[in-house]
């Protein structure tokens, strides 16, 4: 983290878990375990139908609500889709785009991820843009090349003032939901590389200000070491965000000054 230049973000990704009726008890337990002062922005990204309940229950502890996906279209005959303006309207502050599960199970490519990020920015919702390599790519030493390509593609046409409202999440696919975390060094190396890519497009100042998160089996035990890395500005947390005590412990781990 480098709090002098950028905000720390701890974002939970609930994926397709939990019920709206479980949010209130979750938040009560979270509140009981949170430190009094917090030095990070807290976000919980839920299925779209649960966002209103999260907005309501999250107010007291200042937990922002986020979506997990958005349509790239503004409105119209796209059955089943949720638009950026609909997310904004119900109070979503953030929305994940390009999660590897969307890329893998729904065939999302970099162009679509870019269009979704742009659609969100247009409506004032901050995209959390996910990138990350597969195990094969890592073993073939292609990690940085691939991730750099994903970052460039996702940010295509996005200007420096919009970049300020973007968060990047580096999530190596082999670390997601597997219990295999990237080492702090591996994660730092790629996050540093992502910042270098952003610097090459936008220049030093915008690159210094963008928050880059790590995701992939981050938990209460490994969070502190990961968050101590200079280019890791927070986490995108799946499994551990479903447990209020664990999520609170990760939030506590941001307090390292
Ligand atoms: P995980 O998921 O923390 O369960 O590995 C992270 C993610 O998919 O965002």
Coordinates of C-alpha atoms and ligand atoms in Angstrom, one line a residue:
X1 CA 0.0 0.0 0.0
X2 CA 1.0 3.6 -0.4
X3 CA -1.6 5.6 1.3
X4 CA 0.2 8.9 0.5
X5 CA -0.8 8.5 -3.2
X6 CA -3.8 6.3 -3.4
X7 CA -6.7 4.8 -1.5
X8 CA -6.7 1.3 -0.1
X9 CA -9.7 -0.7 -1.1
X10 CA -10.9 -4.0 0.5
X11 CA -13.6 -5.4 -1.8
X12 CA -15.5 -8.6 -1.2
X13 CA -16.8 -10.6 -4.1
X14 CA -19.7 -12.7 -2.8
X15 CA -20.2 -14.3 -6.2
X16 CA -23.5 -16.2 -6.4
X17 CA -23.7 -16.7 -2.6
X18 CA -25.8 -15.5 0.3
X19 CA -29.4 -14.2 0.4
X20 CA -30.6 -10.6 0.8
X21 CA -32.2 -11.7 4.1
X22 CA -28.7 -12.7 5.4
X23 CA -27.2 -9.3 4.8
X24 CA -28.4 -7.6 8.0
X25 CA -27.0 -10.3 10.3
X26 CA -23.8 -10.4 8.3
X27 CA -23.4 -6.6 8.8
X28 CA -24.1 -6.8 12.5
X29 CA -21.4 -9.4 13.0
X30 CA -19.0 -7.4 10.7
X31 CA -19.6 -4.3 12.8
X32 CA -18.9 -6.1 16.0
X33 CA -15.5 -7.2 14.6
X34 CA -14.4 -4.0 12.8
X35 CA -11.7 -1.8 14.2
X36 CA -13.0 1.6 15.4
X37 CA -10.9 3.5 12.9
X38 CA -10.4 2.2 9.4
X39 CA -7.9 3.2 6.8
X40 CA -9.5 1.7 3.8
X41 CA -12.6 1.9 1.6
X42 CA -14.8 -1.2 2.2
X43 CA -16.9 -2.6 -0.6
X44 CA -19.1 -5.7 -0.9
X45 CA -20.0 -6.8 -4.4
X46 CA -23.2 -8.9 -4.4
X47 CA -25.6 -10.2 -7.0
X48 CA -27.5 -7.3 -8.5
X49 CA -30.8 -8.2 -6.8
X50 CA -29.1 -7.8 -3.4
X51 CA -27.6 -4.4 -3.9
X52 CA -30.5 -2.4 -2.4
X53 CA -30.3 -4.5 0.8
X54 CA -26.5 -4.0 0.9
X55 CA -26.9 -0.2 0.4
X56 CA -29.3 -0.1 3.3
X57 CA -27.4 -2.4 5.7
X58 CA -23.9 -1.0 4.7
X59 CA -24.6 2.6 5.6
X60 CA -23.8 2.4 9.3
X61 CA -20.4 0.8 8.8
X62 CA -19.7 2.7 5.6
X63 CA -19.5 -0.4 3.5
X64 CA -20.2 0.5 -0.1
X65 CA -22.3 -1.7 -2.3
X66 CA -21.0 -3.1 -5.6
X67 CA -22.2 -5.2 -8.5
X68 CA -20.4 -8.1 -10.1
X69 CA -21.2 -7.5 -13.7
X70 CA -22.9 -5.1 -16.0
X71 CA -24.2 -4.9 -19.5
X72 CA -22.2 -3.0 -22.0
X73 CA -25.4 -1.7 -23.5
X74 CA -27.1 1.4 -22.2
X75 CA -30.7 0.0 -22.4
X76 CA -33.1 -1.9 -24.6
X77 CA -34.0 -5.5 -25.6
X78 CA -31.3 -7.4 -23.7
X79 CA -33.2 -9.9 -21.6
X80 CA -31.6 -10.7 -18.3
X81 CA -29.0 -7.9 -18.4
X82 CA -28.5 -5.1 -15.9
X83 CA -27.4 -1.7 -17.1
X84 CA -24.9 0.7 -15.6
X85 CA -27.6 3.3 -15.0
X86 CA -29.7 0.7 -13.2
X87 CA -26.8 -0.2 -10.9
X88 CA -26.1 3.5 -10.3
X89 CA -29.8 4.1 -9.6
X90 CA -30.0 1.5 -6.8
X91 CA -26.9 2.9 -5.2
X92 CA -24.0 0.7 -6.5
X93 CA -20.8 2.6 -6.1
X94 CA -18.5 0.0 -7.7
X95 CA -18.9 -2.9 -10.1
X96 CA -16.5 -5.8 -10.9
X97 CA -15.8 -6.3 -14.7
X98 CA -13.8 -9.0 -16.4
X99 CA -13.7 -11.4 -13.5
X100 CA -12.1 -14.6 -14.8
X101 CA -15.3 -16.5 -14.1
X102 CA -17.1 -14.2 -16.5
X103 CA -14.3 -14.6 -19.0
X104 CA -14.3 -18.4 -18.6
X105 CA -18.0 -19.3 -18.3
X106 CA -19.5 -16.5 -20.3
X107 CA -16.9 -16.0 -23.0
X108 CA -16.2 -12.4 -22.1
X109 CA -13.2 -11.0 -24.1
X110 CA -11.1 -7.9 -23.5
X111 CA -13.2 -5.8 -25.9
X112 CA -16.3 -6.5 -23.9
X113 CA -14.6 -5.9 -20.6
X114 CA -13.5 -2.5 -22.0
X115 CA -17.0 -1.7 -23.1
X116 CA -18.4 -2.6 -19.7
X117 CA -15.8 -0.5 -17.9
X118 CA -16.7 2.5 -20.2
X119 CA -20.4 2.0 -19.6
X120 CA -19.9 2.1 -15.8
X121 CA -17.7 5.2 -15.9
X122 CA -20.3 6.9 -18.0
X123 CA -22.8 6.5 -15.2
X124 CA -20.5 7.2 -12.3
X125 CA -20.0 3.7 -11.1
X126 CA -16.4 2.7 -10.4
X127 CA -15.2 -0.3 -12.3
X128 CA -13.0 -2.9 -10.6
X129 CA -11.3 -4.3 -13.7
X130 CA -10.0 -7.9 -13.2
X131 CA -7.0 -9.2 -15.0
X132 CA -4.8 -12.3 -14.4
X133 CA -3.0 -15.1 -16.0
X134 CA -3.7 -18.9 -16.1
X135 CA -1.4 -21.4 -14.6
X136 CA -0.2 -22.4 -18.1
X137 CA 0.7 -18.8 -18.9
X138 CA 2.6 -18.5 -15.7
X139 CA 4.5 -21.7 -16.3
X140 CA 5.4 -20.5 -19.8
X141 CA 6.7 -17.2 -18.4
X142 CA 4.0 -15.2 -20.2
X143 CA 2.4 -13.6 -17.1
X144 CA 3.4 -10.0 -17.6
X145 CA 3.0 -10.0 -21.3
X146 CA -0.6 -11.4 -21.0
X147 CA -1.6 -9.2 -18.1
X148 CA -0.1 -6.1 -19.8
X149 CA -2.2 -6.9 -22.8
X150 CA -5.4 -7.3 -20.7
X151 CA -4.8 -4.0 -18.9
X152 CA -4.1 -2.0 -22.1
X153 CA -7.2 -3.5 -23.8
X154 CA -9.5 -2.9 -20.8
X155 CA -8.4 0.8 -20.6
X156 CA -8.6 1.5 -24.3
X157 CA -10.3 4.9 -24.9
X158 CA -10.5 5.6 -21.2
X159 CA -8.9 9.0 -20.4
X160 CA -6.8 10.0 -17.4
X161 CA -9.7 11.7 -15.6
X162 CA -11.7 8.5 -15.9
X163 CA -8.7 6.3 -14.9
X164 CA -8.9 8.1 -11.5
X165 CA -12.2 6.3 -11.0
X166 CA -11.0 2.9 -12.0
X167 CA -9.6 0.2 -9.7
X168 CA -7.5 -2.7 -11.2
X169 CA -7.6 -6.1 -9.6
X170 CA -4.8 -8.6 -10.3
X171 CA -6.2 -12.1 -9.8
X172 CA -4.1 -15.0 -11.0
X173 CA -6.6 -17.5 -12.2
X174 CA -4.7 -20.4 -10.5
X175 CA -5.1 -18.7 -7.1
X176 CA -8.9 -18.0 -7.2
X177 CA -10.9 -20.2 -4.9
X178 CA -8.0 -22.8 -4.8
X179 CA -6.4 -21.9 -1.5
X180 CA -3.2 -21.3 -3.5
X181 CA -2.2 -17.7 -2.9
X182 CA 0.4 -16.0 -5.0
X183 CA 3.4 -15.2 -2.8
X184 CA 3.6 -11.6 -1.8
X185 CA 6.6 -11.3 -4.1
X186 CA 4.8 -12.7 -7.1
X187 CA 1.8 -10.5 -6.5
X188 CA 3.9 -7.4 -6.0
X189 CA 5.9 -8.1 -9.1
X190 CA 2.8 -8.2 -11.3
X191 CA 1.1 -5.3 -9.6
X192 CA 4.2 -3.2 -10.1
X193 CA 4.2 -4.3 -13.7
X194 CA 0.6 -3.2 -14.1
X195 CA 1.5 0.2 -12.7
X196 CA 4.3 0.4 -15.2
X197 CA 1.9 -0.4 -18.0
X198 CA -0.4 2.3 -16.8
X199 CA 2.5 4.8 -16.5
X200 CA 3.4 4.1 -20.1
X201 CA -0.1 5.0 -21.2
X202 CA -1.0 7.9 -18.9
X203 CA 2.3 9.1 -17.3
X204 CA 3.7 9.0 -13.8
X205 CA 1.1 10.9 -11.8
X206 CA -2.1 9.0 -12.9
X207 CA -0.2 5.7 -12.5
X208 CA 0.8 6.6 -9.0
X209 CA -2.8 7.4 -8.1
X210 CA -4.5 4.2 -9.3
X211 CA -5.4 1.6 -6.7
X212 CA -4.3 -2.0 -7.7
X213 CA -5.8 -4.8 -5.7
X214 CA -4.6 -8.4 -5.3
X215 CA -7.2 -11.2 -5.4
X216 CA -6.9 -15.0 -5.2
X217 CA -7.3 -16.8 -1.9
X218 CA -6.5 -13.7 0.2
X219 CA -7.5 -14.4 3.8
X220 CA -7.1 -13.3 7.3
X221 CA -3.7 -15.0 7.6
X222 CA -2.0 -13.8 4.4
X223 CA -3.5 -10.4 4.0
X224 CA -1.0 -8.5 6.1
X225 CA 2.0 -9.6 4.1
X226 CA 0.3 -9.0 0.7
X227 CA -0.9 -5.6 1.8
X228 CA 2.5 -4.6 3.0
X229 CA 3.8 -4.7 -0.6
X230 CA 4.2 -1.2 -2.1
X231 CA 2.1 -1.8 -5.2
X232 CA -0.7 -3.8 -3.6
X233 CA -3.4 -1.3 -2.6
X234 CA -6.0 -3.7 -1.3
X235 CA -7.8 -6.9 -2.0
X236 CA -10.6 -8.5 -4.0
X237 CA -11.7 -11.3 -1.7
X238 CA -14.0 -14.1 -2.5
X239 CA -14.4 -16.9 0.0
X240 CA -13.1 -15.0 3.0
X241 CA -15.5 -12.2 2.4
X242 CA -18.4 -14.5 3.2
X243 CA -17.3 -14.7 6.8
X244 CA -17.7 -11.4 8.7
X245 CA -14.9 -12.2 11.2
X246 CA -12.4 -13.0 8.4
X247 CA -13.4 -10.0 6.3
X248 CA -13.0 -7.8 9.3
X249 CA -9.6 -9.3 9.9
X250 CA -8.5 -8.4 6.4
X251 CA -9.8 -4.9 6.9
X252 CA -7.7 -4.7 10.1
X253 CA -4.7 -5.8 8.2
X254 CA -4.8 -2.5 6.2
X255 CA -3.8 -0.7 9.4
X256 CA -0.1 -1.0 9.1
X257 CA 1.3 2.5 9.7
Ligands
LIG1 P1 -11.2 -16.2 -3.6 O1 -11.9 -15.4 -4.9 O2 -10.7 -15.1 -2.6 O3 -12.2 -17.1 -3.1 O4 -10.0 -16.9 -4.2 C1 -11.3 -14.2 -5.3 C2 -12.2 -13.7 -6.5 O5 -12.6 -14.5 -7.3 O6 -12.4 -12.5 -6.7

